[in-house]
Coordinates of C-alpha atoms in Angstrom, one line a residue:
Chain A
X1 CA 277.7 -8.0 70.4
X2 CA 277.9 -10.4 66.8
X3 CA 282.1 -10.5 65.7
X4 CA 281.7 -10.9 61.7
X5 CA 285.3 -10.9 61.1
X6 CA 285.8 -14.5 63.0
X7 CA 283.9 -17.3 62.0
X8 CA 282.6 -21.7 64.1
X9 CA 282.0 -24.5 62.4
X10 CA 279.3 -26.4 64.4
X11 CA 278.5 -30.1 64.6
X12 CA 276.3 -31.7 66.5
X13 CA 272.0 -32.2 66.8
X14 CA 269.7 -29.9 67.0
X15 CA 267.9 -29.7 70.6
X16 CA 264.9 -27.4 69.3
X17 CA 264.0 -25.0 67.1
X18 CA 262.2 -22.0 67.8
X19 CA 260.5 -20.7 64.7
X20 CA 259.4 -17.6 67.3
X21 CA 260.3 -13.5 66.9
X22 CA 262.1 -11.3 66.5
X23 CA 264.4 -14.0 65.6
X24 CA 264.5 -17.7 65.6
X25 CA 266.6 -20.2 66.9
X26 CA 268.7 -22.8 66.2
X27 CA 269.8 -24.8 69.8
X28 CA 272.4 -27.2 69.4
X29 CA 273.5 -29.7 71.9
X30 CA 278.1 -30.0 70.7
X31 CA 280.1 -32.4 71.9
X32 CA 283.0 -31.5 72.8
X33 CA 286.4 -32.8 75.1
X34 CA 283.3 -35.5 76.8
X35 CA 280.9 -33.2 77.8
X36 CA 277.4 -31.6 76.1
X37 CA 277.2 -28.0 75.7
X38 CA 274.4 -26.7 74.1
X39 CA 274.7 -23.3 71.7
X40 CA 272.2 -21.1 71.0
X41 CA 272.7 -19.9 66.8
X42 CA 270.3 -16.7 66.0
X43 CA 268.0 -16.4 62.8
X44 CA 266.5 -14.7 61.2
X45 CA 262.5 -13.4 62.0
X46 CA 260.3 -15.7 60.6
X47 CA 259.4 -13.5 58.3
X48 CA 262.0 -13.7 56.4
X49 CA 262.8 -16.9 57.1
X50 CA 259.7 -17.8 55.3
X51 CA 260.1 -16.0 52.7
X52 CA 263.3 -17.3 52.0
X53 CA 261.5 -21.2 52.2
X54 CA 262.3 -22.4 56.1
X55 CA 259.0 -23.6 57.7
X56 CA 258.8 -24.0 61.2
X57 CA 259.0 -27.6 60.8
X58 CA 262.5 -27.5 58.0
X59 CA 264.7 -28.1 61.0
X60 CA 263.5 -30.7 63.6
X61 CA 264.7 -32.0 67.4
X62 CA 267.4 -34.9 67.2
X63 CA 268.5 -33.9 63.0
X64 CA 272.8 -33.2 62.8
X65 CA 273.1 -30.1 61.7
X66 CA 276.9 -28.7 60.9
X67 CA 276.6 -24.8 61.1
X68 CA 278.9 -22.1 60.5
X69 CA 278.2 -18.9 62.6
X70 CA 279.6 -15.6 63.9
X71 CA 280.8 -17.0 67.4
X72 CA 279.3 -13.5 70.7
X73 CA 281.5 -11.2 71.8
X74 CA 281.3 -12.8 75.4
X75 CA 282.4 -15.8 74.5
X76 CA 279.3 -17.0 75.7
X77 CA 277.8 -20.5 73.3
X78 CA 275.4 -17.8 71.3
X79 CA 276.1 -17.2 67.8
X80 CA 274.0 -15.4 64.4
X81 CA 273.7 -18.5 61.7
X82 CA 275.2 -18.4 58.8
X83 CA 275.7 -21.7 57.0
X84 CA 274.4 -25.0 57.6
X85 CA 274.5 -28.6 55.9
X86 CA 271.6 -30.7 56.9
X87 CA 270.9 -34.6 58.0
X88 CA 271.5 -35.5 54.2
X89 CA 274.0 -33.9 53.4
X90 CA 272.7 -31.1 51.2
X91 CA 273.2 -27.5 52.0
X92 CA 270.4 -25.7 54.5
X93 CA 268.5 -22.6 52.7
X94 CA 269.8 -19.4 53.1
X95 CA 268.8 -17.0 55.1
Chain B
X1 CA 196.6 -13.1 60.9
X2 CA 198.1 -12.2 63.9
X3 CA 199.7 -8.3 64.5
X4 CA 203.1 -9.3 65.3
X5 CA 202.7 -12.5 62.4
X6 CA 202.5 -9.1 60.3
X7 CA 204.9 -6.8 62.2
X8 CA 207.7 -9.7 61.7
X9 CA 207.1 -10.6 58.0
X10 CA 208.4 -5.9 57.5
X11 CA 211.4 -6.1 59.2
X12 CA 212.6 -10.2 57.4
X13 CA 210.9 -8.2 54.2
X14 CA 213.0 -4.8 54.5
X15 CA 216.5 -6.5 56.3
X16 CA 217.2 -7.7 52.6
X17 CA 216.2 -5.1 50.6
X18 CA 217.3 -2.4 52.7
X19 CA 220.8 -4.3 52.4
X20 CA 220.3 -5.2 48.8
X21 CA 220.5 -1.4 48.2
X22 CA 223.0 -0.5 50.2
X23 CA 225.4 -3.2 48.4
X24 CA 225.0 -1.8 44.9
X25 CA 225.3 1.5 45.8
X26 CA 228.8 0.1 47.5
X27 CA 229.9 -2.0 45.1
X28 CA 229.6 0.8 42.3
X29 CA 231.7 2.0 44.5
X30 CA 234.5 -0.5 45.4
X31 CA 234.4 0.2 41.6
X32 CA 235.5 3.3 40.9
X33 CA 238.9 2.6 43.7
X34 CA 241.5 1.5 42.6
X35 CA 243.4 -2.7 43.4
X36 CA 246.2 -2.5 45.7
X37 CA 245.7 -5.3 47.0
X38 CA 248.4 -7.2 47.7
X39 CA 251.5 -7.2 49.7
X40 CA 254.1 -4.3 50.1
X41 CA 256.9 -3.6 51.4
X42 CA 259.5 -0.6 51.6
X43 CA 262.4 0.2 49.4
X44 CA 264.1 -0.9 52.3
X45 CA 262.9 -4.0 53.1
X46 CA 263.3 -5.7 49.3
X47 CA 267.2 -5.4 49.8
X48 CA 267.3 -6.5 52.8
X49 CA 265.1 -9.5 51.3
X50 CA 268.0 -9.7 48.4
X51 CA 270.7 -9.6 49.8
X52 CA 271.8 -6.5 48.6
X53 CA 271.5 -4.6 52.2
X54 CA 273.3 -7.8 54.1
X55 CA 276.7 -7.0 51.1
X56 CA 276.3 -3.5 52.2
X57 CA 276.9 -4.3 55.5
X58 CA 279.3 -7.0 54.7
X59 CA 281.2 -3.6 53.2
X60 CA 280.9 -1.1 56.4
X61 CA 281.7 -3.9 59.1
X62 CA 285.1 -4.3 56.5
X63 CA 285.9 -0.8 56.1
X64 CA 284.5 1.0 59.0
X65 CA 286.9 4.3 57.6
X66 CA 284.1 4.7 54.7
X67 CA 281.8 5.4 57.4
X68 CA 280.6 8.7 56.9
X69 CA 277.3 9.7 58.4
X70 CA 276.5 10.8 62.3
X71 CA 274.0 8.6 64.2
X72 CA 275.1 7.4 67.2
X73 CA 277.9 8.2 69.7
X74 CA 281.0 6.2 67.6
X75 CA 281.1 2.9 68.9
X76 CA 277.9 2.6 69.7
X77 CA 276.4 1.0 66.7
X78 CA 278.1 -1.2 64.4
X79 CA 280.0 -0.1 61.7
X80 CA 277.0 -2.5 59.7
X81 CA 274.3 -1.0 61.3
X82 CA 275.0 2.1 60.7
X83 CA 275.7 1.5 57.0
X84 CA 271.9 -0.3 56.4
X85 CA 269.9 3.3 58.8
X86 CA 271.6 5.5 56.6
X87 CA 269.3 3.9 54.1
X88 CA 266.8 5.6 55.1
X89 CA 265.5 9.0 53.7
X90 CA 263.4 9.8 56.9
X91 CA 266.9 9.4 59.5
X92 CA 267.9 13.2 57.4
X93 CA 268.5 15.8 57.6
X94 CA 265.3 18.1 57.2
X95 CA 265.6 21.8 56.3
X96 CA 265.0 23.1 60.1
X97 CA 264.9 26.8 60.7
X98 CA 268.1 28.4 62.2
X99 CA 266.8 27.8 65.6
X100 CA 266.0 23.9 65.2
X101 CA 269.8 24.1 63.2
X102 CA 271.7 25.3 66.4
X103 CA 269.7 22.8 68.2
X104 CA 270.6 20.1 65.8
X105 CA 274.1 20.8 65.0
X106 CA 274.9 21.3 69.2
X107 CA 273.1 17.4 69.5
X108 CA 275.4 16.2 66.5
X109 CA 278.4 17.6 68.6
X110 CA 277.2 15.7 71.7
X111 CA 277.1 12.8 69.5
X112 CA 280.0 13.1 68.3
X113 CA 282.2 13.4 71.7
X114 CA 280.0 11.7 73.3
X115 CA 282.2 7.9 74.3
X116 CA 281.3 4.9 73.5
X117 CA 281.6 4.5 77.0
X118 CA 278.3 6.3 78.1
X119 CA 275.9 4.5 76.5
X120 CA 274.8 1.6 79.1
X121 CA 275.0 -1.2 76.8
X122 CA 271.8 -1.8 75.4
X123 CA 270.1 1.5 75.3
X124 CA 270.5 1.4 71.4
X125 CA 268.2 -1.4 70.0
X126 CA 265.6 -1.5 67.0
X127 CA 262.1 -1.8 68.7
X128 CA 259.1 -0.6 66.9
X129 CA 258.6 1.9 64.2
X130 CA 255.7 4.7 64.6
X131 CA 254.2 7.7 61.9
X132 CA 256.3 8.0 59.6
X133 CA 259.2 6.0 59.9
X134 CA 257.2 2.7 59.8
X135 CA 256.9 4.1 55.8
X136 CA 260.3 3.0 55.3
X137 CA 261.3 1.1 57.6
X138 CA 262.8 -2.0 56.6
X139 CA 262.2 -5.0 59.4
X140 CA 258.8 -3.8 59.5
X141 CA 257.9 -2.5 55.9
X142 CA 255.5 -5.1 54.6
X143 CA 252.0 -4.2 54.5
X144 CA 248.5 -5.1 52.6
X145 CA 246.3 -2.7 51.2
X146 CA 242.7 -2.9 51.5
X147 CA 241.4 0.0 49.5
X148 CA 236.9 0.4 51.2
X149 CA 235.0 3.2 49.8
X150 CA 235.3 3.8 53.4
X151 CA 238.9 3.8 54.3
X152 CA 242.1 2.8 52.9
X153 CA 243.7 0.2 55.6
X154 CA 247.9 0.1 55.4
X155 CA 248.0 -3.5 57.5
X156 CA 252.1 -3.8 58.7
X157 CA 253.6 -6.8 59.7
X158 CA 253.7 -5.7 63.3
X159 CA 250.7 -4.8 63.4
X160 CA 250.3 -1.8 63.0
X161 CA 247.5 -0.7 61.3
X162 CA 247.1 3.0 59.5
X163 CA 243.6 4.3 59.2
X164 CA 242.8 6.6 56.3
X165 CA 239.2 7.5 56.3
X166 CA 238.6 8.5 52.6
X167 CA 234.3 9.4 53.6
X168 CA 235.1 12.0 57.1
X169 CA 237.2 14.5 58.3
X170 CA 240.0 14.6 61.3
X171 CA 237.7 15.0 64.2
X172 CA 237.0 18.5 65.7
X173 CA 240.9 19.1 67.3
X174 CA 239.2 19.4 70.8
X175 CA 239.0 16.1 70.2
X176 CA 242.4 15.2 68.8
X177 CA 245.2 13.9 70.6
X178 CA 248.9 13.3 69.4
X179 CA 250.2 9.1 69.0
X180 CA 252.8 7.4 67.5
X181 CA 250.2 6.6 63.5
X182 CA 248.2 10.6 63.8
X183 CA 245.0 10.7 62.4
X184 CA 244.9 10.0 58.8
X185 CA 242.5 11.5 56.4
X186 CA 242.0 11.5 53.1
X187 CA 241.1 11.7 49.3
X188 CA 240.7 9.8 46.1
X189 CA 242.5 12.0 43.1
X190 CA 241.7 9.9 40.4
X191 CA 244.4 7.0 41.1
X192 CA 245.9 8.6 43.7
X193 CA 244.9 9.3 47.0
X194 CA 246.2 11.9 48.9
X195 CA 246.5 11.1 52.8
X196 CA 246.6 13.6 55.2
X197 CA 248.5 12.6 58.8
X198 CA 248.4 15.5 61.7
X199 CA 248.3 14.1 65.8
X200 CA 251.8 12.3 65.4
X201 CA 253.7 12.2 69.2
X202 CA 256.2 14.9 68.8
X203 CA 260.1 14.0 68.9
X204 CA 262.8 12.1 67.1
X205 CA 261.2 9.7 64.4
X206 CA 263.8 7.4 66.4
X207 CA 263.6 7.6 69.7
X208 CA 266.2 5.6 71.6
X209 CA 268.8 7.5 73.5
X210 CA 272.2 9.0 71.7
X211 CA 270.2 8.7 68.7
X212 CA 270.1 11.5 66.1
X213 CA 267.0 11.5 64.6
X214 CA 265.2 13.8 62.5
X215 CA 262.2 16.0 65.8
X216 CA 259.2 17.5 64.6
X217 CA 256.9 18.7 66.9
X218 CA 253.3 17.9 67.0
X219 CA 252.0 20.4 64.5
X220 CA 253.7 18.6 62.3
X221 CA 251.6 18.1 58.9
X222 CA 252.3 15.4 56.7
X223 CA 251.0 15.0 52.9
X224 CA 250.9 12.1 51.2
X225 CA 250.1 11.5 48.0
X226 CA 250.6 7.3 47.3
X227 CA 249.7 6.0 44.2
X228 CA 251.0 3.2 42.0
X229 CA 253.7 3.1 39.0
X230 CA 253.1 -0.1 37.7
X231 CA 251.9 -3.1 38.2
X232 CA 254.9 -4.0 41.2
X233 CA 255.5 -1.0 42.1
X234 CA 253.8 2.3 44.8
X235 CA 255.3 5.8 45.4
X236 CA 254.7 7.5 48.2
X237 CA 255.4 11.4 48.3
X238 CA 255.5 12.8 51.5
X239 CA 256.2 16.8 52.7
X240 CA 256.6 17.1 55.8
X241 CA 255.6 20.8 57.2
X242 CA 255.7 22.2 60.6
X243 CA 255.9 26.0 60.4
X244 CA 257.5 25.6 64.4
X245 CA 260.8 23.6 63.2
X246 CA 261.1 23.7 59.4
X247 CA 262.8 26.2 57.2
X248 CA 260.4 24.9 53.7
X249 CA 258.7 22.6 53.9
X250 CA 261.1 18.2 53.6
X251 CA 260.0 16.3 50.2
X252 CA 260.8 12.4 50.2
X253 CA 259.8 9.9 47.8
X254 CA 259.0 6.2 49.3
X255 CA 258.9 4.0 47.4
X256 CA 257.3 0.2 47.7
X257 CA 257.1 -3.0 45.7
X258 CA 255.3 -5.7 45.1
X259 CA 256.3 -8.8 47.6
X260 CA 255.9 -11.5 45.4
X261 CA 257.6 -14.2 48.1
X262 CA 254.7 -14.3 50.5
X263 CA 251.4 -15.5 50.6
X264 CA 250.6 -13.8 53.6
X265 CA 250.8 -12.0 55.6
X266 CA 253.6 -13.3 58.4
X267 CA 253.7 -11.2 62.0
X268 CA 256.7 -9.8 63.4
X269 CA 257.0 -8.8 67.3
X270 CA 260.3 -7.1 68.8
X271 CA 259.1 -8.7 71.9
X272 CA 257.6 -12.6 71.7
X273 CA 261.2 -14.8 72.6
X274 CA 263.5 -11.4 72.7
X275 CA 266.2 -13.5 74.5
X276 CA 268.9 -10.0 74.6
X277 CA 270.3 -9.5 77.6
X278 CA 272.9 -7.2 79.5
X279 CA 275.3 -9.3 81.1
X280 CA 277.9 -7.3 83.5
X281 CA 278.1 -4.4 80.5
X282 CA 277.9 -6.6 77.9
X283 CA 275.5 -7.6 75.3
X284 CA 274.9 -11.5 74.6
X285 CA 271.6 -13.7 74.7
X286 CA 270.3 -16.2 77.1

C-alpha cells in the first residue's frame, strides 16, 4: 500500500491526532496552490508509540509540523510516517 | 438475647475465621510459586521495538530477490512482510507425515503458481493471533503473567487471556469443543510450568486465504514447558503432537523478554479505527 522507495516532505498544521488502534493517524492540513488538502499519515499503534515516549497529547490540533512520509501507491493524500519536526523545530520522537 | 441475634453473631464470627484460615493456606501456596509478574514480550515483538525488524524489512524491500520464503503468491505480500512473517518459527514447515507432506507440497506449488492478480485485494491482512501463534506474535505479543495457586494467566495486549488451570484436569471430552486458544491445564515441576493444551480449532495457524502456514487437526496436543531462564528472560519449549498429520512431534523453543519501557499493558485492537480500504481494487487509507 505504501511506496517505501519514495519519500515526501509535507509541512502543515495538525487538524487531529488520532490515538487509536490498529494505527494512530496524524491528520495534517497542507496548503497547495492556494487550496487546503488534508493528508492522513499512518503511524504505529498506541502501544508501540507509547514505548517510544509518545503520548496522546504529544501532538495537538493546530501544531505546525513538517513530516516525511512514504506515500500510498494509489496517489491519495495519505502515507506512512517516517519522521517529523515539531513546532519547536526539534525532531519528533521516533516511532 | 433473642435467638436471631445469637445466630447473626455466629455468622459474623464464623465468616472472618473461615476467610482467615483460607487465606493462610492460600498464602502458603502462593509462597511456593515463582514470581513471573511484570510485562513480557515475544522475541519478534522485541525485535520490532528495537528497530531490528524494521532494518530487516527495509533490507528485504531493497533486495526482494533475496526473499526465498514461500508464504503467499508472489506479489501478494510485500518483501518486507515476507521478511517479517518468515521469522516466525511456527510458520515453518512441521514434520508432516507422507499424506500431509504431499498436501503441503501441492499447496506450495499452488501458492507459487497463483498470480497475484488472482488474489482479491485486501484479503491478506494479519488480524488476530490465535494459539499457538499468539505465543510468537510480533504485534500483539506483549503480555502480563499472573501466577496464582489455582491458575496461571497469560494476559495479552489484544485482550486474549490464556487460562492455565493448575488445580483441576481438563473437562471430560464430551464437555470440550475446539476454540481459538484451546483448553489448557498445567502442573508445576519445580519452577517450570508444564502446560497441556487440547482442542485448538483445526486448521492453519494463519487463517488468511492463499497464505501457507502449518495446518493441524483438532486432535493436536500441545505441551509447553514455560520457565524463567534469567531475571529478564523466559523460555517456552513447545512440543506439538498431531498423530493424524505429523510424522513425529514438532518442537519449537520460543523466547520472551521482560519489557522495560511499559508501565502497564497498552491494549491493541485491529478494528477500533481500521481505515484500511480497498477502492477500485487498490489498497488505500480512508
